[in-house]
Amino acid sequence: LLGEMRALLVAEFDQAWHESIAQPWTERHAFMQAMKEKLTLYAAASRTRELSQDEQWDFASAVEGVKGGKAAKSILDALLQRAPEHAPALYARGRILLEDNDERGAADIERAMALDEEAREPGAQLLYTYFYSRQDFSRCDRYRNTLEETRRQRERAVAERLQLKQNDVLEPHGLSAEQLQPWLEVLAAEDSVKRAWLVRRRVQHLPRVPAYVLVVQFRLPTFGRARAMARIAEAVP
């Protein structure tokens, strides 16, 4: 049907496909290389000293990235023995157990959801999918309700955070020097910034997800401030 156009179209589609996968493949390759380097580093360090909790979590993530979830489970077990309320580790172990069709993972996911607001929605989705696949529909309903409530809460929280009212309560930001450093670097990179204030805003919806207010005083005339503020807003954590 295509005649002489066939070879040309095949070549064009091949080229388009190669171009579409080039960047994702490059990013994936770089990610895997970084994971392998971490794996080697932490494996060597663990033979001479006890890893910190953060290092142990990073080690577990690297092992899962390179060798898969089952290989990382023993490291997660050891980390959770030291830090039973480490929400990311609980979530990771629960996910790995569920992937292995082990229902004990549901308890880990539930605990992670209770400890970390950001785990509620993906955790409910994961548990809904798991119990739906097992045709345990009574438990599915529970997690579907959680998903609906989480969606409504997020919508209310977004609407609340889009407005700054005169009677809003503003408090000290509460960030450590390490957590504050990325903010300071962004502000220091903008020569137009004269002074800046960072506070935490008390919110009603999703209060465990912090809401911050950054106020910036510029040296620039009015017409230059919007562009500088856009750069800052794009760069801050």
PDB file of N, CA, C and O in Angstrom, residues 200-233:
ATOM      1  N   ARG A 200       6.914  30.222  59.096  1.00  0.00           N
ATOM      2  CA  ARG A 200       5.968  29.122  58.883  1.00  0.00           C
ATOM      3  C   ARG A 200       4.566  29.632  59.182  1.00  0.00           C
ATOM      4  O   ARG A 200       4.358  30.338  60.162  1.00  0.00           O
ATOM      5  N   ARG A 201       3.657  29.286  58.330  1.00  0.00           N
ATOM      6  CA  ARG A 201       2.283  29.746  58.469  1.00  0.00           C
ATOM      7  C   ARG A 201       1.425  28.650  59.081  1.00  0.00           C
ATOM      8  O   ARG A 201       1.481  27.496  58.670  1.00  0.00           O
ATOM      9  N   ARG A 202       0.651  28.998  60.084  1.00  0.00           N
ATOM     10  CA  ARG A 202      -0.254  28.030  60.703  1.00  0.00           C
ATOM     11  C   ARG A 202      -1.442  27.803  59.780  1.00  0.00           C
ATOM     12  O   ARG A 202      -2.109  28.752  59.373  1.00  0.00           O
ATOM     13  N   VAL A 203      -1.686  26.548  59.424  1.00  0.00           N
ATOM     14  CA  VAL A 203      -2.768  26.223  58.492  1.00  0.00           C
ATOM     15  C   VAL A 203      -3.736  25.241  59.137  1.00  0.00           C
ATOM     16  O   VAL A 203      -3.388  24.489  60.047  1.00  0.00           O
ATOM     17  N   GLN A 204      -4.942  25.234  58.620  1.00  0.00           N
ATOM     18  CA  GLN A 204      -5.982  24.352  59.148  1.00  0.00           C
ATOM     19  C   GLN A 204      -5.983  23.001  58.448  1.00  0.00           C
ATOM     20  O   GLN A 204      -6.191  21.964  59.076  1.00  0.00           O
ATOM     21  N   HIS A 205      -5.745  22.995  57.146  1.00  0.00           N
ATOM     22  CA  HIS A 205      -5.820  21.768  56.360  1.00  0.00           C
ATOM     23  C   HIS A 205      -4.417  21.200  56.140  1.00  0.00           C
ATOM     24  O   HIS A 205      -3.496  21.917  55.768  1.00  0.00           O
ATOM     25  N   LEU A 206      -4.267  19.903  56.394  1.00  0.00           N
ATOM     26  CA  LEU A 206      -2.972  19.220  56.313  1.00  0.00           C
ATOM     27  C   LEU A 206      -1.895  19.959  57.102  1.00  0.00           C
ATOM     28  O   LEU A 206      -0.839  20.327  56.568  1.00  0.00           O
ATOM     29  N   PRO A 207      -2.117  20.194  58.388  1.00  0.00           N
ATOM     30  CA  PRO A 207      -1.154  20.982  59.171  1.00  0.00           C
ATOM     31  C   PRO A 207       0.207  20.317  59.314  1.00  0.00           C
ATOM     32  O   PRO A 207       1.195  21.000  59.573  1.00  0.00           O
ATOM     33  N   ARG A 208       0.266  18.982  59.126  1.00  0.00           N
ATOM     34  CA  ARG A 208       1.558  18.315  59.245  1.00  0.00           C
ATOM     35  C   ARG A 208       2.435  18.538  58.005  1.00  0.00           C
ATOM     36  O   ARG A 208       3.625  18.227  58.019  1.00  0.00           O
ATOM     37  N   VAL A 209       1.836  19.053  56.939  1.00  0.00           N
ATOM     38  CA  VAL A 209       2.616  19.445  55.760  1.00  0.00           C
ATOM     39  C   VAL A 209       2.908  20.931  55.903  1.00  0.00           C
ATOM     40  O   VAL A 209       2.011  21.754  55.795  1.00  0.00           O
ATOM     41  N   PRO A 210       4.143  21.308  56.181  1.00  0.00           N
ATOM     42  CA  PRO A 210       4.430  22.707  56.524  1.00  0.00           C
ATOM     43  C   PRO A 210       4.145  23.667  55.378  1.00  0.00           C
ATOM     44  O   PRO A 210       4.341  23.342  54.202  1.00  0.00           O
ATOM     45  N   ALA A 211       3.644  24.844  55.751  1.00  0.00           N
ATOM     46  CA  ALA A 211       3.400  25.916  54.780  1.00  0.00           C
ATOM     47  C   ALA A 211       4.266  27.101  55.187  1.00  0.00           C
ATOM     48  O   ALA A 211       4.209  27.551  56.333  1.00  0.00           O
ATOM     49  N   TYR A 212       5.071  27.586  54.265  1.00  0.00           N
ATOM     50  CA  TYR A 212       6.000  28.670  54.562  1.00  0.00           C
ATOM     51  C   TYR A 212       5.618  29.929  53.782  1.00  0.00           C
ATOM     52  O   TYR A 212       5.018  29.856  52.700  1.00  0.00           O
ATOM     53  N   VAL A 213       5.984  31.053  54.328  1.00  0.00           N
ATOM     54  CA  VAL A 213       5.826  32.336  53.647  1.00  0.00           C
ATOM     55  C   VAL A 213       7.212  32.968  53.542  1.00  0.00           C
ATOM     56  O   VAL A 213       7.905  33.117  54.551  1.00  0.00           O
ATOM     57  N   LEU A 214       7.604  33.301  52.327  1.00  0.00           N
ATOM     58  CA  LEU A 214       8.885  33.967  52.077  1.00  0.00           C
ATOM     59  C   LEU A 214       8.600  35.382  51.591  1.00  0.00           C
ATOM     60  O   LEU A 214       7.910  35.580  50.587  1.00  0.00           O
ATOM     61  N   VAL A 215       9.103  36.353  52.325  1.00  0.00           N
ATOM     62  CA  VAL A 215       8.931  37.765  51.969  1.00  0.00           C
ATOM     63  C   VAL A 215      10.295  38.309  51.552  1.00  0.00           C
ATOM     64  O   VAL A 215      11.278  38.125  52.272  1.00  0.00           O
ATOM     65  N   VAL A 216      10.334  38.945  50.395  1.00  0.00           N
ATOM     66  CA  VAL A 216      11.600  39.424  49.852  1.00  0.00           C
ATOM     67  C   VAL A 216      11.528  40.931  49.612  1.00  0.00           C
ATOM     68  O   VAL A 216      10.561  41.425  49.032  1.00  0.00           O
ATOM     69  N   GLN A 217      12.545  41.637  50.064  1.00  0.00           N
ATOM     70  CA  GLN A 217      12.687  43.067  49.758  1.00  0.00           C
ATOM     71  C   GLN A 217      13.800  43.206  48.724  1.00  0.00           C
ATOM     72  O   GLN A 217      14.914  42.713  48.929  1.00  0.00           O
ATOM     73  N   PHE A 218      13.480  43.868  47.609  1.00  0.00           N
ATOM     74  CA  PHE A 218      14.420  43.988  46.497  1.00  0.00           C
ATOM     75  C   PHE A 218      15.072  45.363  46.455  1.00  0.00           C
ATOM     76  O   PHE A 218      14.507  46.358  46.930  1.00  0.00           O
ATOM     77  N   ARG A 219      16.246  45.402  45.848  1.00  0.00           N
ATOM     78  CA  ARG A 219      16.886  46.676  45.516  1.00  0.00           C
ATOM     79  C   ARG A 219      16.378  47.194  44.169  1.00  0.00           C
ATOM     80  O   ARG A 219      16.613  48.340  43.807  1.00  0.00           O
ATOM     81  N   LEU A 220      15.699  46.342  43.415  1.00  0.00           N
ATOM     82  CA  LEU A 220      15.274  46.669  42.058  1.00  0.00           C
ATOM     83  C   LEU A 220      14.111  47.650  42.034  1.00  0.00           C
ATOM     84  O   LEU A 220      13.321  47.709  42.987  1.00  0.00           O
ATOM     85  N   PRO A 221      13.954  48.391  40.943  1.00  0.00           N
ATOM     86  CA  PRO A 221      12.716  49.155  40.750  1.00  0.00           C
ATOM     87  C   PRO A 221      11.553  48.190  40.532  1.00  0.00           C
ATOM     88  O   PRO A 221      11.754  46.994  40.274  1.00  0.00           O
ATOM     89  N   THR A 222      10.358  48.672  40.627  1.00  0.00           N
ATOM     90  CA  THR A 222       9.153  47.840  40.593  1.00  0.00           C
ATOM     91  C   THR A 222       9.113  46.912  39.390  1.00  0.00           C
ATOM     92  O   THR A 222       8.777  45.725  39.521  1.00  0.00           O
ATOM     93  N   PHE A 223       9.467  47.407  38.196  1.00  0.00           N
ATOM     94  CA  PHE A 223       9.294  46.601  36.976  1.00  0.00           C
ATOM     95  C   PHE A 223      10.221  45.387  36.928  1.00  0.00           C
ATOM     96  O   PHE A 223       9.994  44.468  36.151  1.00  0.00           O
ATOM     97  N   GLY A 224      11.282  45.349  37.722  1.00  0.00           N
ATOM     98  CA  GLY A 224      12.202  44.215  37.684  1.00  0.00           C
ATOM     99  C   GLY A 224      11.948  43.163  38.743  1.00  0.00           C
ATOM    100  O   GLY A 224      12.550  42.094  38.721  1.00  0.00           O
ATOM    101  N   ARG A 225      11.037  43.440  39.662  1.00  0.00           N
ATOM    102  CA  ARG A 225      10.877  42.543  40.813  1.00  0.00           C
ATOM    103  C   ARG A 225      10.146  41.250  40.459  1.00  0.00           C
ATOM    104  O   ARG A 225      10.479  40.192  40.981  1.00  0.00           O
ATOM    105  N   ALA A 226       9.157  41.348  39.600  1.00  0.00           N
ATOM    106  CA  ALA A 226       8.350  40.163  39.288  1.00  0.00           C
ATOM    107  C   ALA A 226       9.205  39.058  38.682  1.00  0.00           C
ATOM    108  O   ALA A 226       9.080  37.883  39.037  1.00  0.00           O
ATOM    109  N   ARG A 227      10.112  39.443  37.770  1.00  0.00           N
ATOM    110  CA  ARG A 227      10.973  38.446  37.132  1.00  0.00           C
ATOM    111  C   ARG A 227      11.938  37.824  38.145  1.00  0.00           C
ATOM    112  O   ARG A 227      12.157  36.606  38.154  1.00  0.00           O
ATOM    113  N   ALA A 228      12.490  38.629  39.032  1.00  0.00           N
ATOM    114  CA  ALA A 228      13.401  38.104  40.055  1.00  0.00           C
ATOM    115  C   ALA A 228      12.657  37.183  41.017  1.00  0.00           C
ATOM    116  O   ALA A 228      13.162  36.136  41.413  1.00  0.00           O
ATOM    117  N   MET A 229      11.434  37.586  41.389  1.00  0.00           N
ATOM    118  CA  MET A 229      10.657  36.756  42.308  1.00  0.00           C
ATOM    119  C   MET A 229      10.286  35.432  41.668  1.00  0.00           C
ATOM    120  O   MET A 229      10.275  34.391  42.328  1.00  0.00           O
ATOM    121  N   ALA A 230      10.013  35.443  40.367  1.00  0.00           N
ATOM    122  CA  ALA A 230       9.701  34.202  39.656  1.00  0.00           C
ATOM    123  C   ALA A 230      10.899  33.252  39.671  1.00  0.00           C
ATOM    124  O   ALA A 230      10.739  32.042  39.853  1.00  0.00           O
ATOM    125  N   ARG A 231      12.106  33.802  39.498  1.00  0.00           N
ATOM    126  CA  ARG A 231      13.312  32.972  39.543  1.00  0.00           C
ATOM    127  C   ARG A 231      13.488  32.348  40.934  1.00  0.00           C
ATOM    128  O   ARG A 231      13.819  31.169  41.069  1.00  0.00           O
ATOM    129  N   ILE A 232      13.247  33.156  41.961  1.00  0.00           N
ATOM    130  CA  ILE A 232      13.385  32.663  43.331  1.00  0.00           C
ATOM    131  C   ILE A 232      12.350  31.578  43.605  1.00  0.00           C
ATOM    132  O   ILE A 232      12.660  30.507  44.158  1.00  0.00           O
ATOM    133  N   ALA A 233      11.107  31.844  43.219  1.00  0.00           N
ATOM    134  CA  ALA A 233      10.026  30.880  43.460  1.00  0.00           C
ATOM    135  C   ALA A 233      10.304  29.551  42.762  1.00  0.00           C
ATOM    136  O   ALA A 233       9.964  28.480  43.278  1.00  0.00           O
TER     137      ALA A 233
END
